[in-house]
């Protein structure tokens, strides 16, 4: 299970790196979630179709194709879980706008790297706080992750 939790965490980071922190409405987030569910359902359906079609014969190509659909389905389900986590984070920020969370980041500089920790209400605020305190560009900050929830401001 820890392996999947780590994959979900990495997928959340990948999503933030691609699109930044998203603060969509809940209905927009649900549309995104359902699109990911649909993609995973398609892969599951394709896998099942191969099984039905090849009940009497299973050649090497069919075995590879079945395996690829399962891998794709699993990848899509990790994306489903990551989007669901993001929706929960969004709900948390709506419910408790004045609660700061501990974030940890790696900061690159001329002499190497440094770990930086900061309390912020959300991912974007954590980035802004680090940039201001360290007088650094956004590109110097990498591997920003939520360490834990919870400190009232």
mmCIF file of N, CA, C and O in Angstrom, residues 79-116:
data_model
loop_
_atom_site.group_PDB
_atom_site.id
_atom_site.type_symbol
_atom_site.label_atom_id
_atom_site.label_comp_id
_atom_site.label_asym_id
_atom_site.label_seq_id
_atom_site.Cartn_x
_atom_site.Cartn_y
_atom_site.Cartn_z
ATOM 1 N N UNK A 79 -4.109 8.518 -10.944
ATOM 2 C CA UNK A 79 -4.519 9.887 -11.249
ATOM 3 C C UNK A 79 -5.869 10.205 -10.613
ATOM 4 O O UNK A 79 -6.078 11.309 -10.108
ATOM 5 N N UNK A 80 -6.793 9.231 -10.617
ATOM 6 C CA UNK A 80 -8.091 9.411 -9.946
ATOM 7 C C UNK A 80 -7.852 9.727 -8.467
ATOM 8 O O UNK A 80 -8.424 10.682 -7.923
ATOM 9 N N UNK A 81 -7.014 8.926 -7.827
ATOM 10 C CA UNK A 81 -6.742 9.126 -6.399
ATOM 11 C C UNK A 81 -6.087 10.485 -6.145
ATOM 12 O O UNK A 81 -6.439 11.181 -5.178
ATOM 13 N N UNK A 82 -5.168 10.884 -7.021
ATOM 14 C CA UNK A 82 -4.486 12.172 -6.845
ATOM 15 C C UNK A 82 -5.464 13.334 -6.989
ATOM 16 O O UNK A 82 -5.400 14.310 -6.230
ATOM 17 N N UNK A 83 -6.380 13.243 -7.947
ATOM 18 C CA UNK A 83 -7.378 14.298 -8.106
ATOM 19 C C UNK A 83 -8.318 14.312 -6.901
ATOM 20 O O UNK A 83 -8.677 15.377 -6.391
ATOM 21 N N UNK A 84 -8.693 13.133 -6.410
ATOM 22 C CA UNK A 84 -9.550 13.068 -5.219
ATOM 23 C C UNK A 84 -8.860 13.714 -4.014
ATOM 24 O O UNK A 84 -9.491 14.460 -3.257
ATOM 25 N N UNK A 85 -7.569 13.477 -3.871
ATOM 26 C CA UNK A 85 -6.812 14.121 -2.787
ATOM 27 C C UNK A 85 -6.815 15.635 -2.983
ATOM 28 O O UNK A 85 -7.006 16.391 -2.034
ATOM 29 N N UNK A 86 -6.639 16.072 -4.218
ATOM 30 C CA UNK A 86 -6.639 17.507 -4.488
ATOM 31 C C UNK A 86 -7.996 18.126 -4.156
ATOM 32 O O UNK A 86 -8.062 19.232 -3.622
ATOM 33 N N UNK A 87 -9.072 17.414 -4.439
ATOM 34 C CA UNK A 87 -10.406 17.909 -4.084
ATOM 35 C C UNK A 87 -10.530 18.017 -2.570
ATOM 36 O O UNK A 87 -11.041 19.022 -2.052
ATOM 37 N N UNK A 88 -10.042 17.010 -1.859
ATOM 38 C CA UNK A 88 -10.075 17.063 -0.386
ATOM 39 C C UNK A 88 -9.258 18.241 0.139
ATOM 40 O O UNK A 88 -9.673 18.919 1.089
ATOM 41 N N UNK A 89 -8.105 18.503 -0.471
ATOM 42 C CA UNK A 89 -7.288 19.658 -0.070
ATOM 43 C C UNK A 89 -8.050 20.957 -0.308
ATOM 44 O O UNK A 89 -7.992 21.873 0.513
ATOM 45 N N UNK A 90 -8.742 21.030 -1.433
ATOM 46 C CA UNK A 90 -9.528 22.235 -1.750
ATOM 47 C C UNK A 90 -10.645 22.432 -0.730
ATOM 48 O O UNK A 90 -10.876 23.543 -0.251
ATOM 49 N N UNK A 91 -11.349 21.346 -0.400
ATOM 50 C CA UNK A 91 -12.402 21.426 0.613
ATOM 51 C C UNK A 91 -11.815 21.874 1.950
ATOM 52 O O UNK A 91 -12.392 22.732 2.625
ATOM 53 N N UNK A 92 -10.676 21.326 2.296
ATOM 54 C CA UNK A 92 -9.992 21.704 3.547
ATOM 55 C C UNK A 92 -9.697 23.207 3.568
ATOM 56 O O UNK A 92 -9.895 23.878 4.573
ATOM 57 N N UNK A 93 -9.226 23.735 2.440
ATOM 58 C CA UNK A 93 -8.895 25.164 2.397
ATOM 59 C C UNK A 93 -10.142 26.037 2.489
ATOM 60 O O UNK A 93 -10.080 27.163 2.980
ATOM 61 N N UNK A 94 -11.286 25.521 2.008
ATOM 62 C CA UNK A 94 -12.540 26.266 2.120
ATOM 63 C C UNK A 94 -13.054 26.214 3.562
ATOM 64 O O UNK A 94 -13.470 27.230 4.123
ATOM 65 N N UNK A 95 -12.993 25.026 4.147
ATOM 66 C CA UNK A 95 -13.493 24.860 5.522
ATOM 67 C C UNK A 95 -12.636 25.597 6.553
ATOM 68 O O UNK A 95 -13.160 26.182 7.498
ATOM 69 N N UNK A 96 -11.334 25.545 6.364
ATOM 70 C CA UNK A 96 -10.400 26.097 7.355
ATOM 71 C C UNK A 96 -9.386 27.020 6.684
ATOM 72 O O UNK A 96 -8.215 26.697 6.570
ATOM 73 N N UNK A 97 -9.830 28.202 6.254
ATOM 74 C CA UNK A 97 -8.936 29.085 5.499
ATOM 75 C C UNK A 97 -7.782 29.655 6.326
ATOM 76 O O UNK A 97 -6.792 30.102 5.767
ATOM 77 N N UNK A 98 -7.881 29.632 7.635
ATOM 78 C CA UNK A 98 -6.836 30.213 8.469
ATOM 79 C C UNK A 98 -5.992 29.168 9.175
ATOM 80 O O UNK A 98 -5.431 29.427 10.231
ATOM 81 N N UNK A 99 -5.897 27.987 8.596
ATOM 82 C CA UNK A 99 -5.056 26.936 9.167
ATOM 83 C C UNK A 99 -3.823 26.799 8.284
ATOM 84 O O UNK A 99 -3.926 26.651 7.063
ATOM 85 N N UNK A 100 -2.667 26.870 8.915
ATOM 86 C CA UNK A 100 -1.414 26.745 8.174
ATOM 87 C C UNK A 100 -0.924 25.299 8.247
ATOM 88 O O UNK A 100 -1.118 24.617 9.250
ATOM 89 N N UNK A 101 -0.315 24.857 7.182
ATOM 90 C CA UNK A 101 0.232 23.514 7.090
ATOM 91 C C UNK A 101 1.740 23.629 6.904
ATOM 92 O O UNK A 101 2.234 24.603 6.343
ATOM 93 N N UNK A 102 2.455 22.624 7.367
ATOM 94 C CA UNK A 102 3.901 22.618 7.228
ATOM 95 C C UNK A 102 4.286 22.057 5.861
ATOM 96 O O UNK A 102 3.872 20.948 5.500
ATOM 97 N N UNK A 103 5.047 22.830 5.106
ATOM 98 C CA UNK A 103 5.553 22.423 3.800
ATOM 99 C C UNK A 103 7.071 22.321 3.867
ATOM 100 O O UNK A 103 7.723 23.069 4.606
ATOM 101 N N UNK A 104 7.610 21.415 3.092
ATOM 102 C CA UNK A 104 9.051 21.248 2.988
ATOM 103 C C UNK A 104 9.432 21.341 1.517
ATOM 104 O O UNK A 104 8.725 20.811 0.652
ATOM 105 N N UNK A 105 10.549 22.006 1.244
ATOM 106 C CA UNK A 105 10.997 22.158 -0.143
ATOM 107 C C UNK A 105 12.509 22.049 -0.208
ATOM 108 O O UNK A 105 13.212 22.271 0.788
ATOM 109 N N UNK A 106 12.994 21.719 -1.376
ATOM 110 C CA UNK A 106 14.422 21.760 -1.637
ATOM 111 C C UNK A 106 14.703 23.061 -2.380
ATOM 112 O O UNK A 106 14.020 23.376 -3.353
ATOM 113 N N UNK A 107 15.675 23.797 -1.900
ATOM 114 C CA UNK A 107 16.036 25.084 -2.493
ATOM 115 C C UNK A 107 17.428 24.949 -3.093
ATOM 116 O O UNK A 107 18.385 24.620 -2.393
ATOM 117 N N UNK A 108 17.544 25.174 -4.399
ATOM 118 C CA UNK A 108 18.838 25.089 -5.081
ATOM 119 C C UNK A 108 19.499 26.460 -5.090
ATOM 120 O O UNK A 108 18.842 27.468 -5.338
ATOM 121 N N UNK A 109 20.802 26.468 -4.822
ATOM 122 C CA UNK A 109 21.557 27.725 -4.834
ATOM 123 C C UNK A 109 22.973 27.443 -5.316
ATOM 124 O O UNK A 109 23.310 26.307 -5.643
ATOM 125 N N UNK A 110 23.802 28.457 -5.370
ATOM 126 C CA UNK A 110 25.155 28.320 -5.915
ATOM 127 C C UNK A 110 25.997 27.274 -5.194
ATOM 128 O O UNK A 110 26.877 26.667 -5.789
ATOM 129 N N UNK A 111 25.752 27.073 -3.916
ATOM 130 C CA UNK A 111 26.559 26.137 -3.130
ATOM 131 C C UNK A 111 25.912 24.765 -2.969
ATOM 132 O O UNK A 111 26.324 23.981 -2.123
ATOM 133 N N UNK A 112 24.864 24.478 -3.701
ATOM 134 C CA UNK A 112 24.209 23.175 -3.604
ATOM 135 C C UNK A 112 22.720 23.316 -3.352
ATOM 136 O O UNK A 112 22.053 24.143 -3.961
ATOM 137 N N UNK A 113 22.229 22.526 -2.406
ATOM 138 C CA UNK A 113 20.810 22.556 -2.077
ATOM 139 C C UNK A 113 20.623 22.640 -0.571
ATOM 140 O O UNK A 113 21.490 22.247 0.204
ATOM 141 N N UNK A 114 19.473 23.157 -0.183
ATOM 142 C CA UNK A 114 19.103 23.296 1.218
ATOM 143 C C UNK A 114 17.638 22.910 1.364
ATOM 144 O O UNK A 114 16.829 23.235 0.495
ATOM 145 N N UNK A 115 17.323 22.245 2.470
ATOM 146 C CA UNK A 115 15.917 21.968 2.750
ATOM 147 C C UNK A 115 15.350 23.162 3.510
ATOM 148 O O UNK A 115 15.959 23.680 4.441
ATOM 149 N N UNK A 116 14.182 23.601 3.086
ATOM 150 C CA UNK A 116 13.500 24.737 3.696
ATOM 151 C C UNK A 116 12.116 24.276 4.126
ATOM 152 O O UNK A 116 11.439 23.570 3.375
#
